[in-house]
Amino acid sequence: MLEDEDGAKSSDVVLRVGGKVFQAHKNILTARSSVFGAMFQHDDMKEEGKPNKVDIEDVKVEVFEVMLRFIYTGKVSSNELTIDLLVAADKV
C-alpha cells in the first residue's frame, strides 16, 4: 500500500519530511505508532474538509523512509541507519 499506485490513491494523510511528500494511511500509522495515534485523535486532525498534512521536521528523509517502510511491513532492510532509526522510533 505504501509504494503502489492504488495505495497512494487511497491514502488519507500526507506526511512531509525535508521537502519530500509521503502519501500514507492513518489507520496503518495509528495501529503501529502510539504517537501517530495520539496525533490523529487530536480535534484539529478530525475537522471535515481540512487537509490531513503532517510536517515532520526533526527526522532525516532517508531515516523516515526506512521507518515508514517498517511501520507498513514490519521489516528493516538497512543497518546503516540503526542509530538514526532508534532516535526516530523514539519519537513515533
GROMACS .gro file of C-alpha atoms in nm:
model
   92
    1MET     CA    1   0.000   0.000   0.000
    2LEU     CA    2   0.286   0.234   0.071
    3GLU     CA    3   0.451   0.212  -0.268
    4ASP     CA    4   0.183   0.105  -0.514
    5GLU     CA    5  -0.042   0.336  -0.711
    6ASP     CA    6  -0.366   0.206  -0.560
    7GLY     CA    7  -0.228   0.263  -0.210
    8ALA     CA    8  -0.144   0.623  -0.296
    9LYS     CA    9  -0.497   0.675  -0.427
   10SER     CA   10  -0.648   0.552  -0.102
   11SER     CA   11  -0.417   0.747   0.127
   12ASP     CA   12  -0.578   0.988   0.370
   13VAL     CA   13  -0.280   1.173   0.512
   14VAL     CA   14   0.025   1.348   0.369
   15LEU     CA   15   0.350   1.336   0.561
   16ARG     CA   16   0.607   1.599   0.464
   17VAL     CA   17   0.967   1.537   0.562
   18GLY     CA   18   1.255   1.751   0.443
   19GLY     CA   19   1.073   1.864   0.130
   20LYS     CA   20   0.961   1.512   0.036
   21VAL     CA   21   0.595   1.413   0.044
   22PHE     CA   22   0.473   1.070   0.154
   23GLN     CA   23   0.115   0.954   0.097
   24ALA     CA   24   0.009   0.737   0.390
   25HIS     CA   25  -0.288   0.580   0.566
   26LYS     CA   26  -0.396   0.693   0.912
   27ASN     CA   27  -0.530   0.351   1.008
   28ILE     CA   28  -0.191   0.186   0.950
   29LEU     CA   29   0.005   0.465   1.118
   30THR     CA   30  -0.231   0.461   1.416
   31ALA     CA   31  -0.217   0.084   1.454
   32ARG     CA   32   0.164   0.080   1.455
   33SER     CA   33   0.251   0.406   1.634
   34SER     CA   34   0.106   0.545   1.954
   35VAL     CA   35   0.243   0.889   1.861
   36PHE     CA   36   0.061   0.893   1.528
   37GLY     CA   37  -0.245   0.751   1.703
   38ALA     CA   38  -0.250   1.037   1.952
   39MET     CA   39  -0.184   1.289   1.674
   40PHE     CA   40  -0.482   1.171   1.469
   41GLN     CA   41  -0.712   1.175   1.773
   42HIS     CA   42  -0.647   1.549   1.811
   43ASP     CA   43  -0.952   1.759   1.717
   44ASP     CA   44  -0.760   1.962   1.455
   45MET     CA   45  -0.690   1.646   1.254
   46LYS     CA   46  -1.057   1.540   1.265
   47GLU     CA   47  -1.208   1.852   1.106
   48GLU     CA   48  -1.404   1.775   0.791
   49GLY     CA   49  -1.261   1.926   0.474
   50LYS     CA   50  -0.931   2.008   0.639
   51PRO     CA   51  -0.633   1.858   0.459
   52ASN     CA   52  -0.457   1.598   0.668
   53LYS     CA   53  -0.098   1.711   0.643
   54VAL     CA   54   0.175   1.644   0.894
   55ASP     CA   55   0.513   1.818   0.880
   56ILE     CA   56   0.792   1.618   1.040
   57GLU     CA   57   1.092   1.841   1.084
   58ASP     CA   58   1.334   1.660   1.311
   59VAL     CA   59   1.398   1.337   1.116
   60LYS     CA   60   1.617   1.288   0.808
   61VAL     CA   61   1.428   1.190   0.491
   62GLU     CA   62   1.625   0.868   0.440
   63VAL     CA   63   1.565   0.766   0.802
   64PHE     CA   64   1.194   0.843   0.778
   65GLU     CA   65   1.162   0.635   0.460
   66VAL     CA   66   1.309   0.330   0.636
   67MET     CA   67   1.094   0.390   0.942
   68LEU     CA   68   0.776   0.431   0.735
   69ARG     CA   69   0.856   0.111   0.547
   70PHE     CA   70   0.896  -0.062   0.884
   71ILE     CA   71   0.560   0.073   1.002
   72TYR     CA   72   0.394  -0.075   0.692
   73THR     CA   73   0.586  -0.403   0.661
   74GLY     CA   74   0.749  -0.479   0.996
   75LYS     CA   75   1.084  -0.517   0.818
   76VAL     CA   76   1.403  -0.311   0.808
   77SER     CA   77   1.644  -0.374   0.524
   78SER     CA   78   1.925  -0.138   0.620
   79ASN     CA   79   2.152  -0.148   0.922
   80GLU     CA   80   2.340   0.166   0.815
   81LEU     CA   81   2.085   0.392   0.980
   82THR     CA   82   2.045   0.199   1.304
   83ILE     CA   83   2.124   0.482   1.545
   84ASP     CA   84   1.918   0.734   1.349
   85LEU     CA   85   1.630   0.484   1.334
   86LEU     CA   86   1.639   0.435   1.709
   87VAL     CA   87   1.621   0.810   1.764
   88ALA     CA   88   1.335   0.849   1.515
   89ALA     CA   89   1.149   0.548   1.653
   90ASP     CA   90   1.158   0.705   1.998
   91LYS     CA   91   0.962   0.998   1.851
   92VAL     CA   92   0.690   0.786   1.691
   0.00000   0.00000   0.00000
